[in-house]
Amino acid sequence: GDSVTQMEGPVTLSEEAFLTINCTYTATGYPSLFWYVQYPGEGLQLLLKATKADDKGSNKGFEATYRKETTSFHLEKGSVQVSDSAVYFCALTYSGTASKLTFGTGTRLQVTL
Amino acid sequence: GAVVSQHPSWVICKSGTSVKIECRSLDFQATTMFWYRQFPKQSLMLMATSNEGSKATYEQGVEKDKFLINHASLTLSTLTVTSAHPEDSSFYICSARDRDRGDEQYFGPGTRLTVT
């Protein structure tokens, strides 16, 4: 079956540091890939997405490129802020009316001053 | 746009009682809604998928008689935890798909249930 693997956290960085959170997937078809962010006490928010190979999703300074050859969708940000502290989830789904999201286990990011 | 609300945001109930959680799409029609459960510091576990006007499809290992899901309209789905026990305490999150927006799911803010 399909699965998503994320690097274990927590990841602790100083403000303005470079961020990479690794995500790899196993899929039987050609899924769409997503990064969601969950701030403390809140529900998930879509951060960015990519629907086909070589697509780059970007939002709020975060980027991720859909790499079919390495089955990866790593999240990057050039300069993190304290306000980026949250849990980040990588996920995949397929097109269709009953599509279900398959989530990774989440990676907690803690950014300090 | 694409806002999903949940009510209540938190609830405390006694063992043996039932509690209902509502999930509403505020500005779009959701033909499909999903219910997830999230344990502390863990990922989301899909419990069931509900389509408007039809019975929910439950994931393996989820008791359908315990977690009753109703998707009566294009903007409302409810999850009722029946005869709640302390092990049902968790964070319950719903999401909704906008049929005009493709694959994307929009998530509610979640409901924290504590069973005493």
mmCIF file of N, CA, C and O in Angstrom, chain B residues 30-111:
data_model
loop_
_atom_site.group_PDB
_atom_site.id
_atom_site.type_symbol
_atom_site.label_atom_id
_atom_site.label_comp_id
_atom_site.label_asym_id
_atom_site.label_seq_id
_atom_site.Cartn_x
_atom_site.Cartn_y
_atom_site.Cartn_z
ATOM 1 N N ALA B 30 -19.529 20.418 0.297
ATOM 2 C CA ALA B 30 -18.608 19.312 0.506
ATOM 3 C C ALA B 30 -19.320 17.991 0.244
ATOM 4 O O ALA B 30 -20.096 17.521 1.070
ATOM 5 N N THR B 31 -19.052 17.396 -0.896
ATOM 6 C CA THR B 31 -19.672 16.108 -1.187
ATOM 7 C C THR B 31 -19.035 14.995 -0.363
ATOM 8 O O THR B 31 -19.669 13.972 -0.104
ATOM 9 N N THR B 32 -17.805 15.211 0.059
ATOM 10 C CA THR B 32 -17.110 14.203 0.858
ATOM 11 C C THR B 32 -16.493 14.849 2.081
ATOM 12 O O THR B 32 -15.862 15.897 1.980
ATOM 13 N N MET B 33 -16.702 14.214 3.219
ATOM 14 C CA MET B 33 -16.057 14.670 4.452
ATOM 15 C C MET B 33 -15.325 13.490 5.072
ATOM 16 O O MET B 33 -15.735 12.338 4.926
ATOM 17 N N PHE B 34 -14.255 13.800 5.752
ATOM 18 C CA PHE B 34 -13.416 12.786 6.380
ATOM 19 C C PHE B 34 -13.326 13.076 7.871
ATOM 20 O O PHE B 34 -13.259 14.233 8.287
ATOM 21 N N TRP B 35 -13.260 12.008 8.641
ATOM 22 C CA TRP B 35 -13.055 12.144 10.088
ATOM 23 C C TRP B 35 -11.747 11.465 10.470
ATOM 24 O O TRP B 35 -11.500 10.307 10.109
ATOM 25 N N TYR B 36 -10.933 12.215 11.205
ATOM 26 C CA TYR B 36 -9.637 11.721 11.648
ATOM 27 C C TYR B 36 -9.573 11.757 13.175
ATOM 28 O O TYR B 36 -10.243 12.546 13.839
ATOM 29 N N ARG B 37 -8.675 10.940 13.669
ATOM 30 C CA ARG B 37 -8.386 10.960 15.097
ATOM 31 C C ARG B 37 -6.880 11.161 15.242
ATOM 32 O O ARG B 37 -6.089 10.550 14.496
ATOM 33 N N GLN B 38 -6.507 12.014 16.152
ATOM 34 C CA GLN B 38 -5.087 12.300 16.350
ATOM 35 C C GLN B 38 -4.731 12.100 17.804
ATOM 36 O O GLN B 38 -5.291 12.750 18.692
ATOM 37 N N PHE B 39 -3.786 11.211 18.038
ATOM 38 C CA PHE B 39 -3.285 10.992 19.379
ATOM 39 C C PHE B 39 -2.127 11.952 19.625
ATOM 40 O O PHE B 39 -1.482 12.420 18.679
ATOM 41 N N PRO B 40 -1.843 12.220 20.901
ATOM 42 C CA PRO B 40 -0.778 13.180 21.213
ATOM 43 C C PRO B 40 0.533 12.857 20.508
ATOM 44 O O PRO B 40 0.995 11.714 20.533
ATOM 45 N N LYS B 41 1.066 13.846 19.842
ATOM 46 C CA LYS B 41 2.358 13.751 19.183
ATOM 47 C C LYS B 41 2.397 12.656 18.117
ATOM 48 O O LYS B 41 3.457 12.099 17.829
ATOM 49 N N GLN B 42 1.265 12.355 17.544
ATOM 50 C CA GLN B 42 1.206 11.352 16.491
ATOM 51 C C GLN B 42 0.468 11.898 15.279
ATOM 52 O O GLN B 42 -0.110 12.978 15.323
ATOM 53 N N SER B 43 0.502 11.123 14.230
ATOM 54 C CA SER B 43 -0.129 11.568 12.997
ATOM 55 C C SER B 43 -1.635 11.380 13.055
ATOM 56 O O SER B 43 -2.180 10.889 14.052
ATOM 57 N N LEU B 44 -2.302 11.768 11.994
ATOM 58 C CA LEU B 44 -3.744 11.623 11.918
ATOM 59 C C LEU B 44 -4.093 10.228 11.422
ATOM 60 O O LEU B 44 -3.512 9.733 10.458
ATOM 61 N N MET B 45 -5.058 9.637 12.063
ATOM 62 C CA MET B 45 -5.551 8.328 11.657
ATOM 63 C C MET B 45 -6.941 8.520 11.060
ATOM 64 O O MET B 45 -7.847 9.014 11.727
ATOM 65 N N LEU B 46 -7.090 8.154 9.804
ATOM 66 C CA LEU B 46 -8.399 8.272 9.173
ATOM 67 C C LEU B 46 -9.348 7.265 9.800
ATOM 68 O O LEU B 46 -9.048 6.072 9.876
ATOM 69 N N MET B 47 -10.504 7.775 10.243
ATOM 70 C CA MET B 47 -11.508 6.899 10.832
ATOM 71 C C MET B 47 -12.530 6.471 9.796
ATOM 72 O O MET B 47 -12.891 5.301 9.708
ATOM 73 N N ALA B 48 -13.016 7.462 9.030
ATOM 74 C CA ALA B 48 -14.090 7.142 8.091
ATOM 75 C C ALA B 48 -14.217 8.241 7.058
ATOM 76 O O ALA B 48 -13.774 9.375 7.266
ATOM 77 N N THR B 49 -14.818 7.855 5.957
ATOM 78 C CA THR B 49 -15.118 8.777 4.860
ATOM 79 C C THR B 49 -16.628 8.814 4.697
ATOM 80 O O THR B 49 -17.270 7.754 4.617
ATOM 81 N N SER B 50 -17.185 9.998 4.641
ATOM 82 C CA SER B 50 -18.636 10.091 4.469
ATOM 83 C C SER B 50 -18.981 10.905 3.238
ATOM 84 O O SER B 50 -18.388 11.950 2.985
ATOM 85 N N ASN B 51 -19.891 10.388 2.482
ATOM 86 C CA ASN B 51 -20.412 11.078 1.311
ATOM 87 C C ASN B 51 -21.850 11.493 1.576
ATOM 88 O O ASN B 51 -22.618 10.744 2.185
ATOM 89 N N GLU B 52 -22.184 12.671 1.151
ATOM 90 C CA GLU B 52 -23.499 13.224 1.415
ATOM 91 C C GLU B 52 -24.593 12.277 0.932
ATOM 92 O O GLU B 52 -24.563 11.813 -0.202
ATOM 93 N N GLY B 53 -25.497 11.967 1.847
ATOM 94 C CA GLY B 53 -26.638 11.146 1.502
ATOM 95 C C GLY B 53 -26.394 9.657 1.495
ATOM 96 O O GLY B 53 -27.311 8.886 1.173
ATOM 97 N N SER B 54 -25.213 9.214 1.838
ATOM 98 C CA SER B 54 -24.957 7.774 1.865
ATOM 99 C C SER B 54 -24.231 7.392 3.148
ATOM 100 O O SER B 54 -23.783 8.248 3.900
ATOM 101 N N LYS B 55 -24.140 6.094 3.374
ATOM 102 C CA LYS B 55 -23.498 5.624 4.598
ATOM 103 C C LYS B 55 -21.996 5.866 4.547
ATOM 104 O O LYS B 55 -21.376 5.821 3.488
ATOM 105 N N ALA B 56 -21.442 6.071 5.728
ATOM 106 C CA ALA B 56 -20.005 6.297 5.810
ATOM 107 C C ALA B 56 -19.236 5.004 5.573
ATOM 108 O O ALA B 56 -19.726 3.908 5.855
ATOM 109 N N THR B 57 -18.048 5.156 5.061
ATOM 110 C CA THR B 57 -17.133 4.027 4.887
ATOM 111 C C THR B 57 -16.077 4.106 5.970
ATOM 112 O O THR B 57 -15.318 5.074 6.032
ATOM 113 N N TYR B 58 -16.031 3.084 6.804
ATOM 114 C CA TYR B 58 -15.126 3.088 7.951
ATOM 115 C C TYR B 58 -13.818 2.364 7.614
ATOM 116 O O TYR B 58 -13.807 1.374 6.884
ATOM 117 N N GLU B 59 -12.746 2.854 8.186
ATOM 118 C CA GLU B 59 -11.454 2.208 8.026
ATOM 119 C C GLU B 59 -11.400 0.954 8.914
ATOM 120 O O GLU B 59 -12.135 0.836 9.903
ATOM 121 N N GLN B 60 -10.530 0.073 8.527
ATOM 122 C CA GLN B 60 -10.393 -1.166 9.274
ATOM 123 C C GLN B 60 -10.040 -0.888 10.728
ATOM 124 O O GLN B 60 -9.156 -0.071 11.018
ATOM 125 N N GLY B 61 -10.734 -1.550 11.621
ATOM 126 C CA GLY B 61 -10.458 -1.398 13.043
ATOM 127 C C GLY B 61 -11.268 -0.318 13.730
ATOM 128 O O GLY B 61 -11.202 -0.189 14.955
ATOM 129 N N VAL B 62 -12.030 0.457 12.975
ATOM 130 C CA VAL B 62 -12.876 1.502 13.564
ATOM 131 C C VAL B 62 -14.293 0.952 13.732
ATOM 132 O O VAL B 62 -14.887 0.463 12.772
ATOM 133 N N GLU B 63 -14.806 1.011 14.960
ATOM 134 C CA GLU B 63 -16.126 0.454 15.243
ATOM 135 C C GLU B 63 -17.212 1.408 14.759
ATOM 136 O O GLU B 63 -17.401 2.489 15.322
ATOM 137 N N LYS B 64 -17.954 0.983 13.763
ATOM 138 C CA LYS B 64 -18.975 1.862 13.212
ATOM 139 C C LYS B 64 -20.147 2.075 14.146
ATOM 140 O O LYS B 64 -20.848 3.086 14.052
ATOM 141 N N ASP B 65 -20.392 1.114 15.052
ATOM 142 C CA ASP B 65 -21.487 1.284 15.994
ATOM 143 C C ASP B 65 -21.113 2.201 17.151
ATOM 144 O O ASP B 65 -21.985 2.682 17.874
ATOM 145 N N LYS B 66 -19.834 2.414 17.304
ATOM 146 C CA LYS B 66 -19.376 3.294 18.377
ATOM 147 C C LYS B 66 -19.199 4.720 17.862
ATOM 148 O O LYS B 66 -19.472 5.677 18.569
ATOM 149 N N PHE B 67 -18.711 4.828 16.651
ATOM 150 C CA PHE B 67 -18.467 6.143 16.047
ATOM 151 C C PHE B 67 -19.478 6.314 14.900
ATOM 152 O O PHE B 67 -19.217 5.924 13.763
ATOM 153 N N LEU B 68 -20.612 6.926 15.242
ATOM 154 C CA LEU B 68 -21.686 7.082 14.266
ATOM 155 C C LEU B 68 -21.474 8.362 13.461
ATOM 156 O O LEU B 68 -21.312 9.433 14.020
ATOM 157 N N ILE B 69 -21.475 8.208 12.159
ATOM 158 C CA ILE B 69 -21.249 9.349 11.286
ATOM 159 C C ILE B 69 -22.467 9.560 10.405
ATOM 160 O O ILE B 69 -22.977 8.632 9.789
ATOM 161 N N ASN B 70 -22.891 10.813 10.358
ATOM 162 C CA ASN B 70 -24.032 11.201 9.546
ATOM 163 C C ASN B 70 -23.638 12.382 8.681
ATOM 164 O O ASN B 70 -23.091 13.369 9.170
ATOM 165 N N HIS B 71 -23.894 12.278 7.392
ATOM 166 C CA HIS B 71 -23.566 13.364 6.458
ATOM 167 C C HIS B 71 -24.854 13.728 5.743
ATOM 168 O O HIS B 71 -25.084 13.350 4.597
ATOM 169 N N ALA B 72 -25.693 14.471 6.459
ATOM 170 C CA ALA B 72 -27.063 14.694 6.007
ATOM 171 C C ALA B 72 -27.185 15.758 4.923
ATOM 172 O O ALA B 72 -28.172 15.792 4.190
ATOM 173 N N SER B 73 -26.221 16.633 4.822
ATOM 174 C CA SER B 73 -26.319 17.686 3.824
ATOM 175 C C SER B 73 -24.939 17.960 3.250
ATOM 176 O O SER B 73 -23.941 17.418 3.728
ATOM 177 N N LEU B 74 -24.891 18.811 2.256
ATOM 178 C CA LEU B 74 -23.618 19.126 1.600
ATOM 179 C C LEU B 74 -22.731 20.033 2.442
ATOM 180 O O LEU B 74 -21.616 20.344 2.039
ATOM 181 N N THR B 75 -23.223 20.457 3.597
ATOM 182 C CA THR B 75 -22.417 21.335 4.428
ATOM 183 C C THR B 75 -22.262 20.847 5.861
ATOM 184 O O THR B 75 -21.628 21.513 6.676
ATOM 185 N N LEU B 76 -22.807 19.690 6.185
ATOM 186 C CA LEU B 76 -22.769 19.240 7.573
ATOM 187 C C LEU B 76 -22.548 17.738 7.677
ATOM 188 O O LEU B 76 -23.228 16.943 7.031
ATOM 189 N N SER B 77 -21.582 17.381 8.511
ATOM 190 C CA SER B 77 -21.381 15.987 8.890
ATOM 191 C C SER B 77 -21.243 15.946 10.409
ATOM 192 O O SER B 77 -20.690 16.875 10.997
ATOM 193 N N THR B 78 -21.748 14.904 11.017
ATOM 194 C CA THR B 78 -21.623 14.770 12.467
ATOM 195 C C THR B 78 -20.998 13.436 12.827
ATOM 196 O O THR B 78 -21.210 12.428 12.156
ATOM 197 N N LEU B 79 -20.210 13.474 13.893
ATOM 198 C CA LEU B 79 -19.604 12.280 14.469
ATOM 199 C C LEU B 79 -20.131 12.152 15.887
ATOM 200 O O LEU B 79 -19.978 13.082 16.677
ATOM 201 N N THR B 80 -20.774 11.040 16.194
ATOM 202 C CA THR B 80 -21.263 10.797 17.539
ATOM 203 C C THR B 80 -20.474 9.653 18.153
ATOM 204 O O THR B 80 -20.455 8.548 17.597
ATOM 205 N N VAL B 81 -19.821 9.950 19.258
ATOM 206 C CA VAL B 81 -19.102 8.923 20.001
ATOM 207 C C VAL B 81 -20.088 8.373 21.026
ATOM 208 O O VAL B 81 -20.500 9.089 21.948
ATOM 209 N N THR B 82 -20.487 7.134 20.859
ATOM 210 C CA THR B 82 -21.491 6.542 21.742
ATOM 211 C C THR B 82 -20.834 5.790 22.893
ATOM 212 O O THR B 82 -19.745 5.215 22.738
ATOM 213 N N SER B 83 -21.479 5.831 24.050
ATOM 214 C CA SER B 83 -20.982 5.144 25.234
ATOM 215 C C SER B 83 -19.470 5.368 25.377
ATOM 216 O O SER B 83 -18.663 4.431 25.359
ATOM 217 N N ALA B 84 -19.122 6.610 25.521
ATOM 218 C CA ALA B 84 -17.713 6.996 25.534
ATOM 219 C C ALA B 84 -16.968 6.403 26.723
ATOM 220 O O ALA B 84 -17.520 6.252 27.818
ATOM 221 N N HIS B 85 -15.713 6.086 26.494
ATOM 222 C CA HIS B 85 -14.821 5.586 27.537
ATOM 223 C C HIS B 85 -13.565 6.450 27.549
ATOM 224 O O HIS B 85 -13.260 7.128 26.549
ATOM 225 N N PRO B 86 -12.812 6.420 28.633
ATOM 226 C CA PRO B 86 -11.601 7.252 28.699
ATOM 227 C C PRO B 86 -10.645 7.036 27.523
ATOM 228 O O PRO B 86 -9.989 7.982 27.091
ATOM 229 N N GLU B 87 -10.585 5.829 26.986
ATOM 230 C CA GLU B 87 -9.680 5.572 25.857
ATOM 231 C C GLU B 87 -10.142 6.245 24.571
ATOM 232 O O GLU B 87 -9.395 6.278 23.576
ATOM 233 N N ASP B 88 -11.365 6.784 24.571
ATOM 234 C CA ASP B 88 -11.843 7.535 23.412
ATOM 235 C C ASP B 88 -11.368 8.990 23.450
ATOM 236 O O ASP B 88 -11.570 9.738 22.482
ATOM 237 N N SER B 89 -10.766 9.375 24.555
ATOM 238 C CA SER B 89 -10.251 10.736 24.664
ATOM 239 C C SER B 89 -9.200 10.966 23.587
ATOM 240 O O SER B 89 -8.257 10.177 23.448
ATOM 241 N N SER B 90 -9.382 12.020 22.830
ATOM 242 C CA SER B 90 -8.494 12.257 21.709
ATOM 243 C C SER B 90 -8.834 13.593 21.068
ATOM 244 O O SER B 90 -9.735 14.301 21.521
ATOM 245 N N PHE B 91 -8.107 13.907 20.025
ATOM 246 C CA PHE B 91 -8.366 15.096 19.220
ATOM 247 C C PHE B 91 -8.992 14.607 17.927
ATOM 248 O O PHE B 91 -8.372 13.828 17.198
ATOM 249 N N TYR B 92 -10.210 15.038 17.649
ATOM 250 C CA TYR B 92 -10.926 14.589 16.459
ATOM 251 C C TYR B 92 -10.964 15.735 15.445
ATOM 252 O O TYR B 92 -11.355 16.854 15.769
ATOM 253 N N ILE B 93 -10.556 15.425 14.241
ATOM 254 C CA ILE B 93 -10.465 16.436 13.195
ATOM 255 C C ILE B 93 -11.273 15.995 11.984
ATOM 256 O O ILE B 93 -11.200 14.830 11.579
ATOM 257 N N CYS B 94 -12.029 16.918 11.428
ATOM 258 C CA CYS B 94 -12.737 16.606 10.196
ATOM 259 C C CYS B 94 -12.114 17.405 9.050
ATOM 260 O O CYS B 94 -11.436 18.409 9.265
ATOM 261 N N SER B 95 -12.334 16.911 7.869
ATOM 262 C CA SER B 95 -11.942 17.653 6.677
ATOM 263 C C SER B 95 -13.026 17.498 5.627
ATOM 264 O O SER B 95 -13.844 16.571 5.693
ATOM 265 N N ALA B 96 -13.025 18.395 4.675
ATOM 266 C CA ALA B 96 -14.042 18.376 3.639
ATOM 267 C C ALA B 96 -13.412 18.645 2.290
ATOM 268 O O ALA B 96 -12.459 19.417 2.179
ATOM 269 N N ARG B 97 -13.927 17.949 1.297
ATOM 270 C CA ARG B 97 -13.465 18.175 -0.073
ATOM 271 C C ARG B 97 -14.491 19.024 -0.804
ATOM 272 O O ARG B 97 -15.688 18.757 -0.753
ATOM 273 N N ASP B 98 -13.980 20.022 -1.476
ATOM 274 C CA ASP B 98 -14.815 20.862 -2.327
ATOM 275 C C ASP B 98 -14.804 20.240 -3.717
ATOM 276 O O ASP B 98 -13.760 20.175 -4.355
ATOM 277 N N ARG B 99 -15.935 19.830 -4.189
ATOM 278 C CA ARG B 99 -15.985 19.105 -5.459
ATOM 279 C C ARG B 99 -15.525 19.960 -6.633
ATOM 280 O O ARG B 99 -15.194 19.430 -7.690
ATOM 281 N N ASP B 100 -15.506 21.250 -6.458
ATOM 282 C CA ASP B 100 -15.053 22.131 -7.535
ATOM 283 C C ASP B 100 -13.566 22.449 -7.452
ATOM 284 O O ASP B 100 -13.045 23.188 -8.286
ATOM 285 N N ARG B 101 -12.874 21.912 -6.428
ATOM 286 C CA ARG B 101 -11.474 22.265 -6.231
ATOM 287 C C ARG B 101 -10.537 21.071 -6.279
ATOM 288 O O ARG B 101 -9.419 21.135 -5.763
ATOM 289 N N GLY B 102 -11.004 19.974 -6.849
ATOM 290 C CA GLY B 102 -10.089 18.853 -7.056
ATOM 291 C C GLY B 102 -9.754 18.075 -5.797
ATOM 292 O O GLY B 102 -10.622 17.770 -4.993
ATOM 293 N N ASP B 103 -8.444 17.778 -5.640
ATOM 294 C CA ASP B 103 -8.027 16.861 -4.587
ATOM 295 C C ASP B 103 -7.972 17.464 -3.196
ATOM 296 O O ASP B 103 -7.899 16.747 -2.211
ATOM 297 N N GLU B 104 -7.978 18.748 -3.092
ATOM 298 C CA GLU B 104 -7.647 19.372 -1.823
ATOM 299 C C GLU B 104 -8.717 19.151 -0.761
ATOM 300 O O GLU B 104 -9.905 19.235 -1.023
ATOM 301 N N GLN B 105 -8.242 18.846 0.452
ATOM 302 C CA GLN B 105 -9.125 18.750 1.606
ATOM 303 C C GLN B 105 -8.893 19.955 2.496
ATOM 304 O O GLN B 105 -7.762 20.399 2.672
ATOM 305 N N TYR B 106 -9.958 20.449 3.062
ATOM 306 C CA TYR B 106 -9.890 21.586 3.981
ATOM 307 C C TYR B 106 -10.256 21.082 5.370
ATOM 308 O O TYR B 106 -11.269 20.415 5.550
ATOM 309 N N PHE B 107 -9.391 21.425 6.321
ATOM 310 C CA PHE B 107 -9.524 20.853 7.652
ATOM 311 C C PHE B 107 -10.204 21.797 8.627
ATOM 312 O O PHE B 107 -10.001 23.015 8.599
ATOM 313 N N GLY B 108 -10.978 21.192 9.519
ATOM 314 C CA GLY B 108 -11.516 21.938 10.629
ATOM 315 C C GLY B 108 -10.466 22.107 11.711
ATOM 316 O O GLY B 108 -9.407 21.479 11.661
ATOM 317 N N PRO B 109 -10.743 22.930 12.708
ATOM 318 C CA PRO B 109 -9.762 23.214 13.764
ATOM 319 C C PRO B 109 -9.633 22.102 14.786
ATOM 320 O O PRO B 109 -8.734 22.135 15.623
ATOM 321 N N GLY B 110 -10.518 21.110 14.725
ATOM 322 C CA GLY B 110 -10.418 19.989 15.646
ATOM 323 C C GLY B 110 -11.285 20.145 16.883
ATOM 324 O O GLY B 110 -11.668 21.256 17.269
ATOM 325 N N THR B 111 -11.594 19.014 17.479
ATOM 326 C CA THR B 111 -12.367 18.960 18.728
ATOM 327 C C THR B 111 -11.626 18.066 19.708
ATOM 328 O O THR B 111 -11.337 16.905 19.391
#
